[in-house]
Tab-separated table of C-alpha atoms in Angstrom:
chain	number	residue	atom	x	y	z
A	1	LEU	CA	20.731	-19.616	-35.392
A	2	GLY	CA	19.110	-16.939	-37.549
A	3	HIS	CA	21.893	-14.535	-36.668
A	4	ALA	CA	24.434	-17.266	-37.357
A	5	ALA	CA	22.966	-17.812	-40.837
A	6	THR	CA	23.409	-14.119	-41.586
A	7	TYR	CA	26.995	-13.976	-40.389
A	8	LEU	CA	27.866	-17.190	-42.221
A	9	THR	CA	26.580	-15.575	-45.425
A	10	PHE	CA	29.010	-12.701	-45.096
A	11	ASP	CA	31.766	-15.040	-43.961
A	12	LEU	CA	31.339	-16.804	-47.309
A	13	ILE	CA	31.691	-13.501	-49.169
A	14	ASN	CA	34.787	-12.641	-47.147
A	15	ARG	CA	36.315	-16.053	-47.899
A	16	LEU	CA	35.475	-15.912	-51.620
A	17	TRP	CA	36.961	-12.458	-52.036
A	18	ARG	CA	40.126	-13.504	-50.211
A	19	ASP	CA	40.327	-16.650	-52.336
A	20	ALA	CA	40.119	-14.399	-55.412
A	21	GLY	CA	43.071	-12.367	-54.130
A	22	HIS	CA	41.231	-9.272	-52.899
A	23	ASP	CA	42.219	-7.235	-49.858
A	24	VAL	CA	39.001	-7.228	-47.826
A	25	HIS	CA	38.081	-4.521	-45.338
A	26	TYR	CA	35.220	-6.028	-43.372
A	27	VAL	CA	33.531	-4.022	-40.618
A	28	GLN	CA	30.920	-5.218	-38.125
A	29	ASN	CA	29.166	-2.989	-35.645
A	30	ILE	CA	27.506	-3.940	-32.399
A	31	THR	CA	24.568	-1.979	-31.013
A	32	ASP	CA	25.462	-2.003	-27.329
A	33	VAL	CA	23.194	0.862	-26.300
A	34	ASP	CA	19.539	0.246	-27.088
A	35	ASP	CA	16.103	0.089	-25.465
A	36	PRO	CA	15.765	-3.744	-25.494
A	37	LEU	CA	19.134	-4.003	-23.752
A	38	PHE	CA	18.015	-1.617	-21.005
A	39	GLU	CA	14.703	-3.429	-20.599
A	40	ARG	CA	16.325	-6.840	-20.239
A	41	ALA	CA	18.976	-5.493	-17.868
A	42	ALA	CA	16.260	-4.008	-15.650
A	43	ARG	CA	14.273	-7.246	-15.781
A	44	ASP	CA	17.283	-9.351	-14.805
A	45	GLY	CA	18.649	-6.910	-12.218
A	46	ILE	CA	21.993	-6.465	-13.981
A	47	GLY	CA	23.841	-3.418	-15.266
A	48	TRP	CA	23.254	-2.708	-18.954
A	49	ARG	CA	26.976	-2.604	-19.698
A	50	GLU	CA	27.575	-5.888	-17.893
A	51	LEU	CA	24.724	-7.524	-19.801
A	52	GLY	CA	25.946	-6.090	-23.092
A	53	ASP	CA	29.515	-7.249	-22.518
A	54	ARG	CA	28.308	-10.726	-21.589
A	55	GLU	CA	26.155	-11.084	-24.703
A	56	ILE	CA	28.871	-9.690	-26.966
A	57	GLN	CA	31.331	-12.257	-25.614
A	58	LEU	CA	28.806	-15.060	-26.117
A	59	PHE	CA	28.277	-13.922	-29.711
A	60	ARG	CA	32.005	-13.798	-30.385
A	61	ASP	CA	32.517	-17.224	-28.823
A	62	ASP	CA	29.785	-18.598	-31.103
A	63	MET	CA	31.366	-16.987	-34.157
A	64	THR	CA	34.783	-18.397	-33.245
A	65	ALA	CA	33.305	-21.854	-32.809
A	66	LEU	CA	31.609	-21.542	-36.201
A	67	ARG	CA	34.975	-20.540	-37.685
A	68	VAL	CA	33.744	-17.163	-38.909
A	69	LEU	CA	36.752	-15.097	-39.957
A	70	PRO	CA	36.835	-12.019	-37.699
A	71	PRO	CA	36.266	-8.620	-39.302
A	72	ARG	CA	39.091	-6.145	-39.541
A	73	ASP	CA	37.064	-3.715	-37.409
A	74	TYR	CA	34.531	-4.726	-34.777
A	75	VAL	CA	33.037	-1.505	-33.441
A	76	ALA	CA	30.603	-0.933	-30.597
A	77	ALA	CA	28.189	1.979	-30.865
A	78	THR	CA	29.461	3.263	-27.524
A	79	ASP	CA	32.968	3.426	-29.013
A	80	ALA	CA	31.744	5.497	-31.960
A	81	ILE	CA	29.929	8.338	-30.193
A	82	ALA	CA	32.324	10.954	-31.592
A	83	GLU	CA	31.769	9.712	-35.153
A	84	VAL	CA	27.986	9.784	-34.694
A	85	ILE	CA	28.065	13.316	-33.301
A	86	ALA	CA	30.170	14.520	-36.244
A	87	VAL	CA	27.706	13.023	-38.752
A	88	VAL	CA	24.666	14.468	-36.972
A	89	GLU	CA	26.320	17.895	-36.841
A	90	LYS	CA	26.791	17.798	-40.618
A	91	MET	CA	23.157	16.809	-41.168
A	92	LEU	CA	21.902	19.605	-38.927
A	93	ALA	CA	24.101	22.113	-40.742
A	94	SER	CA	22.818	21.034	-44.165
A	95	GLY	CA	19.158	20.896	-43.138
A	96	ALA	CA	18.948	17.130	-43.521
A	97	ALA	CA	18.194	16.932	-39.796
A	98	TYR	CA	16.267	19.002	-37.280
A	99	VAL	CA	15.591	19.249	-33.552
A	100	VAL	CA	11.996	18.660	-32.470
A	101	ASP	CA	10.345	21.512	-30.600
A	102	ASP	CA	10.288	19.824	-27.207
A	103	ALA	CA	11.818	21.677	-24.293
A	104	GLN	CA	12.078	18.530	-22.178
A	105	TYR	CA	13.386	16.084	-24.799
A	106	PRO	CA	14.840	17.897	-27.841
A	107	ASP	CA	15.502	14.816	-29.950
A	108	VAL	CA	17.234	15.145	-33.323
A	109	TYR	CA	15.508	13.642	-36.376
A	110	PHE	CA	16.417	12.995	-39.994
A	111	HIS	CA	14.185	14.256	-42.791
A	112	ALA	CA	13.152	11.145	-44.726
A	113	ASP	CA	13.080	13.263	-47.898
A	114	ALA	CA	16.568	14.708	-47.350
A	115	THR	CA	17.861	12.639	-50.283
A	116	ALA	CA	16.034	12.492	-53.594
A	117	GLN	CA	16.720	8.770	-53.935
A	118	PHE	CA	15.281	7.713	-50.568
A	119	GLY	CA	13.503	4.380	-50.987
A	120	TYR	CA	15.726	3.002	-53.751
A	121	GLU	CA	17.405	0.432	-51.532
A	122	SER	CA	14.214	-1.345	-50.442
A	123	GLY	CA	11.967	-0.422	-53.366
A	124	TYR	CA	9.011	-0.301	-50.958
A	125	ASP	CA	6.027	1.971	-51.448
A	126	HIS	CA	5.047	4.536	-48.805
A	127	GLU	CA	2.390	2.315	-47.261
A	128	THR	CA	4.838	-0.559	-46.763
A	129	MET	CA	7.464	1.792	-45.366
A	130	ALA	CA	4.981	3.239	-42.876
A	131	ARG	CA	3.931	-0.206	-41.680
A	132	LEU	CA	7.465	-1.536	-41.290
A	133	PHE	CA	8.673	1.677	-39.658
A	134	ALA	CA	6.067	1.276	-36.928
A	135	GLU	CA	6.761	-2.456	-36.519
A	136	ARG	CA	10.556	-2.254	-36.428
A	137	GLY	CA	11.492	0.350	-33.887
A	138	GLY	CA	10.259	3.562	-35.494
A	139	ASP	CA	8.210	6.184	-33.663
A	140	PRO	CA	5.732	7.543	-36.226
A	141	ASP	CA	3.527	9.124	-33.555
A	142	ARG	CA	6.277	11.187	-31.906
A	143	ALA	CA	4.922	14.709	-31.453
A	144	GLY	CA	6.888	17.427	-33.178
A	145	LYS	CA	8.174	15.361	-36.096
A	146	ALA	CA	7.945	16.897	-39.544
A	147	ASP	CA	6.960	13.556	-41.065
A	148	PRO	CA	5.960	10.267	-39.375
A	149	LEU	CA	8.727	8.482	-41.317
A	150	ASP	CA	11.522	10.743	-40.039
A	151	ALA	CA	14.116	8.655	-38.198
A	152	LEU	CA	15.706	9.345	-34.833
A	153	LEU	CA	19.335	10.435	-34.974
A	154	TRP	CA	20.013	11.497	-31.397
A	155	ARG	CA	17.806	10.684	-28.419
A	156	ALA	CA	17.910	13.387	-25.772
A	157	GLU	CA	18.776	12.215	-22.277
A	158	ARG	CA	15.958	10.545	-20.337
A	159	PRO	CA	16.007	9.734	-16.613
A	160	GLY	CA	17.819	6.488	-15.880
A	161	GLU	CA	19.306	6.175	-19.375
A	162	PRO	CA	22.987	6.483	-20.300
A	163	SER	CA	23.936	9.601	-22.216
A	164	TRP	CA	26.901	11.383	-23.741
A	165	PRO	CA	27.513	15.132	-24.175
A	166	SER	CA	27.073	16.666	-27.616
A	167	PRO	CA	26.670	20.162	-29.130
A	168	PHE	CA	22.927	19.440	-29.391
A	169	GLY	CA	22.539	18.219	-25.819
A	170	ASN	CA	23.250	15.130	-23.780
A	171	GLY	CA	21.852	11.947	-25.282
A	172	ARG	CA	22.646	8.799	-27.222
A	173	PRO	CA	22.711	7.700	-30.871
A	174	GLY	CA	19.762	6.484	-32.872
A	175	TRP	CA	20.020	3.027	-34.349
A	176	HIS	CA	20.546	3.720	-38.062
A	177	VAL	CA	23.049	6.547	-37.778
A	178	GLU	CA	25.564	4.520	-35.805
A	179	CYS	CA	26.010	2.154	-38.782
A	180	ALA	CA	26.409	5.012	-41.234
A	181	ALA	CA	28.922	6.808	-39.020
A	182	ILE	CA	30.995	3.701	-38.350
A	183	ALA	CA	31.101	2.685	-42.025
A	184	LEU	CA	32.031	6.182	-43.184
A	185	ASP	CA	34.774	6.403	-40.580
A	186	ARG	CA	36.262	2.938	-41.120
A	187	ILE	CA	35.726	2.382	-44.861
A	188	GLY	CA	34.580	5.654	-46.414
A	189	THR	CA	32.218	6.138	-49.322
A	190	GLY	CA	31.439	3.640	-52.035
A	191	LEU	CA	31.700	0.442	-50.036
A	192	ASP	CA	30.973	-2.684	-52.039
A	193	ILE	CA	28.423	-4.339	-49.765
A	194	GLN	CA	26.217	-3.396	-46.877
A	195	GLY	CA	24.255	-6.322	-45.592
A	196	GLY	CA	22.442	-8.223	-42.903
A	197	GLY	CA	19.222	-10.109	-42.410
A	198	SER	CA	16.246	-9.387	-44.663
A	199	ASP	CA	14.437	-7.800	-41.712
A	200	LEU	CA	16.959	-4.939	-41.935
A	201	ILE	CA	16.018	-3.884	-45.478
A	202	PHE	CA	13.663	-1.282	-44.042
A	203	PRO	CA	13.976	0.851	-42.061
A	204	HIS	CA	17.521	0.101	-40.978
A	205	HIS	CA	19.486	-0.176	-44.196
A	206	GLU	CA	17.344	2.317	-46.076
A	207	PHE	CA	17.980	4.951	-43.429
A	208	SER	CA	21.628	4.174	-42.767
A	209	ALA	CA	22.224	4.578	-46.512
A	210	ALA	CA	20.236	7.829	-46.621
A	211	HIS	CA	22.121	9.183	-43.595
A	212	ALA	CA	25.475	8.560	-45.250
A	213	GLU	CA	24.326	9.866	-48.631
A	214	SER	CA	23.008	13.087	-47.108
A	215	VAL	CA	26.447	13.733	-45.639
A	216	THR	CA	28.617	12.711	-48.591
A	217	GLY	CA	26.418	13.736	-51.502
A	218	GLU	CA	26.883	10.293	-53.044
A	219	ARG	CA	23.829	8.686	-54.632
A	220	ARG	CA	24.612	5.193	-53.342
A	221	PHE	CA	26.060	4.386	-49.941
A	222	ALA	CA	26.906	0.852	-51.133
A	223	ARG	CA	27.192	-0.714	-54.557
A	224	HIS	CA	25.198	-3.726	-53.378
A	225	TYR	CA	22.729	-4.321	-50.547
A	226	VAL	CA	22.768	-7.998	-49.626
A	227	HIS	CA	20.194	-9.596	-47.346
A	228	ALA	CA	20.031	-13.092	-45.885
A	229	GLY	CA	16.720	-14.888	-45.410
A	230	MET	CA	15.109	-15.735	-42.089
A	231	ILE	CA	15.558	-19.077	-40.325
A	232	GLY	CA	12.421	-20.617	-38.861
A	233	TRP	CA	11.539	-23.580	-36.675
A	234	ASP	CA	8.468	-25.783	-36.910
A	235	GLY	CA	6.775	-23.575	-39.495
A	236	HIS	CA	7.361	-20.294	-37.661
A	237	LYS	CA	9.976	-17.573	-37.629
A	238	MET	CA	12.324	-17.884	-34.680
A	239	SER	CA	11.669	-15.155	-32.127
A	240	LYS	CA	12.106	-14.461	-28.438
A	241	SER	CA	8.363	-13.908	-28.081
A	242	ARG	CA	7.573	-17.390	-29.436
A	243	GLY	CA	10.273	-18.979	-27.312
A	244	ASN	CA	11.400	-21.092	-30.250
A	245	LEU	CA	14.979	-19.879	-30.608
A	246	VAL	CA	17.629	-22.422	-31.538
A	247	LEU	CA	20.816	-21.141	-29.920
A	248	VAL	CA	24.258	-21.858	-31.325
A	249	SER	CA	25.620	-21.884	-27.786
A	250	ARG	CA	23.110	-24.571	-26.836
A	251	LEU	CA	23.973	-26.681	-29.886
A	252	ARG	CA	27.635	-26.356	-28.951
A	253	ALA	CA	26.904	-27.413	-25.374
A	254	GLU	CA	25.085	-30.476	-26.735
A	255	GLY	CA	28.215	-31.464	-28.638
A	256	VAL	CA	27.009	-30.590	-32.140
A	257	ASP	CA	29.955	-30.149	-34.500
A	258	PRO	CA	30.089	-26.509	-35.702
A	259	GLY	CA	30.880	-27.837	-39.180
A	260	ALA	CA	27.483	-29.541	-39.218
A	261	VAL	CA	25.811	-26.258	-38.260
A	262	ARG	CA	27.523	-24.548	-41.190
A	263	LEU	CA	26.549	-27.322	-43.606
A	264	GLY	CA	22.976	-27.383	-42.331
A	265	LEU	CA	22.588	-23.669	-42.968
A	266	PHE	CA	24.415	-23.860	-46.316
A	267	ALA	CA	22.007	-26.582	-47.492
A	268	GLY	CA	19.551	-23.793	-48.361
A	269	HIS	CA	20.203	-20.672	-50.397
A	270	TYR	CA	21.189	-17.722	-48.217
A	271	ARG	CA	18.450	-15.448	-49.580
A	272	ALA	CA	15.669	-17.962	-48.937
A	273	ASP	CA	13.554	-18.059	-45.800
A	274	ARG	CA	13.983	-21.621	-44.584
A	275	TYR	CA	13.451	-23.870	-41.603
A	276	TRP	CA	15.809	-25.612	-39.235
A	277	SER	CA	14.828	-29.006	-37.855
A	278	PRO	CA	16.345	-32.171	-36.398
A	279	ALA	CA	16.203	-33.632	-39.911
A	280	VAL	CA	18.253	-30.733	-41.320
A	281	LEU	CA	20.867	-31.252	-38.615
A	282	ASP	CA	20.914	-35.046	-39.103
A	283	GLU	CA	21.488	-34.592	-42.830
A	284	ALA	CA	24.300	-32.135	-42.155
A	285	VAL	CA	25.960	-34.489	-39.672
A	286	ALA	CA	25.762	-37.324	-42.211
A	287	ARG	CA	27.197	-35.088	-44.957
A	288	LEU	CA	30.082	-34.031	-42.725
A	289	ARG	CA	30.833	-37.676	-41.891
A	290	HIS	CA	30.691	-38.575	-45.606
A	291	TRP	CA	33.119	-35.813	-46.564
A	292	ARG	CA	35.534	-36.605	-43.748
A	293	SER	CA	35.609	-40.273	-44.741
A	294	ALA	CA	36.493	-39.306	-48.318
A	295	VAL	CA	39.292	-36.855	-47.524
A	296	ALA	CA	40.845	-39.309	-45.050
A	297	LEU	CA	41.673	-41.669	-47.945
A	298	PRO	CA	45.249	-41.848	-49.274
A	299	SER	CA	44.142	-41.098	-52.843
A	300	GLY	CA	41.119	-40.019	-54.803
A	301	PRO	CA	39.779	-39.035	-58.230
A	302	ASP	CA	40.969	-35.844	-59.856
A	303	ALA	CA	39.459	-32.862	-58.029
A	304	ALA	CA	40.308	-30.019	-60.405
A	305	ASP	CA	36.861	-30.050	-62.004
A	306	VAL	CA	34.881	-30.237	-58.786
A	307	LEU	CA	36.911	-27.480	-57.143
A	308	SER	CA	36.404	-25.279	-60.208
A	309	ARG	CA	32.655	-25.947	-60.059
A	310	VAL	CA	32.512	-25.186	-56.338
A	311	ARG	CA	34.142	-21.803	-56.929
A	312	HIS	CA	31.798	-21.170	-59.865
A	313	TYR	CA	28.665	-22.017	-57.868
A	314	LEU	CA	29.698	-19.905	-54.902
A	315	ALA	CA	30.525	-16.995	-57.198
A	316	ASP	CA	26.987	-17.257	-58.600
A	317	ASP	CA	25.194	-15.492	-55.725
A	318	LEU	CA	26.580	-17.944	-53.160
A	319	ASP	CA	24.814	-21.005	-54.529
A	320	THR	CA	25.793	-23.251	-51.638
A	321	PRO	CA	23.269	-26.031	-52.410
A	322	LYS	CA	24.967	-26.692	-55.767
A	323	ALA	CA	28.433	-26.399	-54.244
A	324	LEU	CA	27.553	-28.940	-51.559
A	325	ALA	CA	26.022	-31.300	-54.119
A	326	ALA	CA	29.172	-31.132	-56.255
A	327	LEU	CA	31.317	-32.050	-53.259
A	328	ASP	CA	28.904	-34.849	-52.336
A	329	GLY	CA	29.468	-36.357	-55.772
A	330	TRP	CA	33.251	-36.159	-55.577
A	331	CYS	CA	33.274	-37.717	-52.097
A	332	THR	CA	31.063	-40.588	-53.275
A	333	ASP	CA	33.439	-41.181	-56.181
A	334	ALA	CA	36.439	-40.987	-53.849
A	335	LEU	CA	35.032	-43.647	-51.555
A	336	SER	CA	34.802	-46.091	-54.475
A	337	TYR	CA	38.003	-44.943	-56.185
A	338	GLY	CA	40.476	-47.644	-57.090
A	339	GLY	CA	43.079	-45.760	-59.070
A	340	SER	CA	46.435	-44.188	-58.313
A	341	ASP	CA	47.008	-40.758	-56.774
A	342	ALA	CA	45.071	-38.507	-59.151
A	343	THR	CA	44.422	-36.123	-56.254
A	344	ALA	CA	45.542	-36.054	-52.669
A	345	PRO	CA	42.179	-35.771	-50.885
A	346	ALA	CA	43.820	-33.434	-48.382
A	347	LEU	CA	43.747	-30.794	-51.157
A	348	VAL	CA	39.952	-31.015	-51.232
A	349	ALA	CA	39.894	-30.666	-47.447
A	350	ASP	CA	42.026	-27.513	-47.697
A	351	ILE	CA	39.716	-25.919	-50.276
A	352	VAL	CA	36.570	-26.838	-48.333
A	353	ASP	CA	38.167	-25.277	-45.266
A	354	ALA	CA	39.162	-22.098	-47.112
A	355	LEU	CA	35.921	-21.539	-49.036
A	356	LEU	CA	33.214	-23.055	-46.844
A	357	GLY	CA	34.891	-22.781	-43.456
A	358	VAL	CA	34.279	-26.455	-42.708
A	359	ASP	CA	37.145	-28.293	-41.029
A	360	LEU	CA	37.465	-31.797	-42.486
């Protein structure tokens, strides 16, 4: 559900931009070659590719059920090896990257100070960066690194791990560089938004931006870095280790309307850390029922003002709580409306569908 909240945030942006008449080039990447994937595959006695394909399909089925508009490009890391290699070659040539002095495993690393502006995206001090780097997949104690904060670009082949040939030896991509390479290849420089969950601010987005900037010479990889808050349960962050994950696929199997999931997540501001609960879902189900009752009527009060306010609220940093409240008010008025056809309620349903992705 935490992942769903993030993707619904960017689905809103996609929908708003399209509603405003923009041509949107939206790219999503999937990290389908990674240590946690290998570990789980080994634990479950399944091939890593088979496991990856299965989980990718589950994710896409969830997104389809939630009515998330698909991106123009949906790119797996394993389908972008050539792009990654080209980017790493450029960084090695410019001195932004180096090969560790390790005859057995000559990994390629990125100099954290390769760009003068490194750190601008997160705004974190060195101490915070060091802590988060260690907590979120970094390897500060790797022997041979020039600086503990230097990020892995290319992991040299290890026994039992998949690898691909490259001019700097067989291996596989690091996490951050795949995003930079895919974005540069599909969109180019100066993209409007790079985003994800707030746990990606550092090191992931800081480094993917620095990787791209070191190659292009641009000072900003993206004009805006947008991060969605975390979704918790029962006072705690959802995590595999706690065993408190709320799965969209499980909600679907239980018969929960995907529109209620969207409304439950939109009830809080996307940037806020917030909690899911049975009460949140019950409120969303009731709201969905209320809205559907209103738009099923043959006539209703004029909707021009409420639709204008909904667009205004969503344009103001995706203020979904205000947008939902405005629609609540119109639906309440519609259910007690006794006049002639000021508005065909189906128009409201169409706008709610287009902007909020909720099928009424």
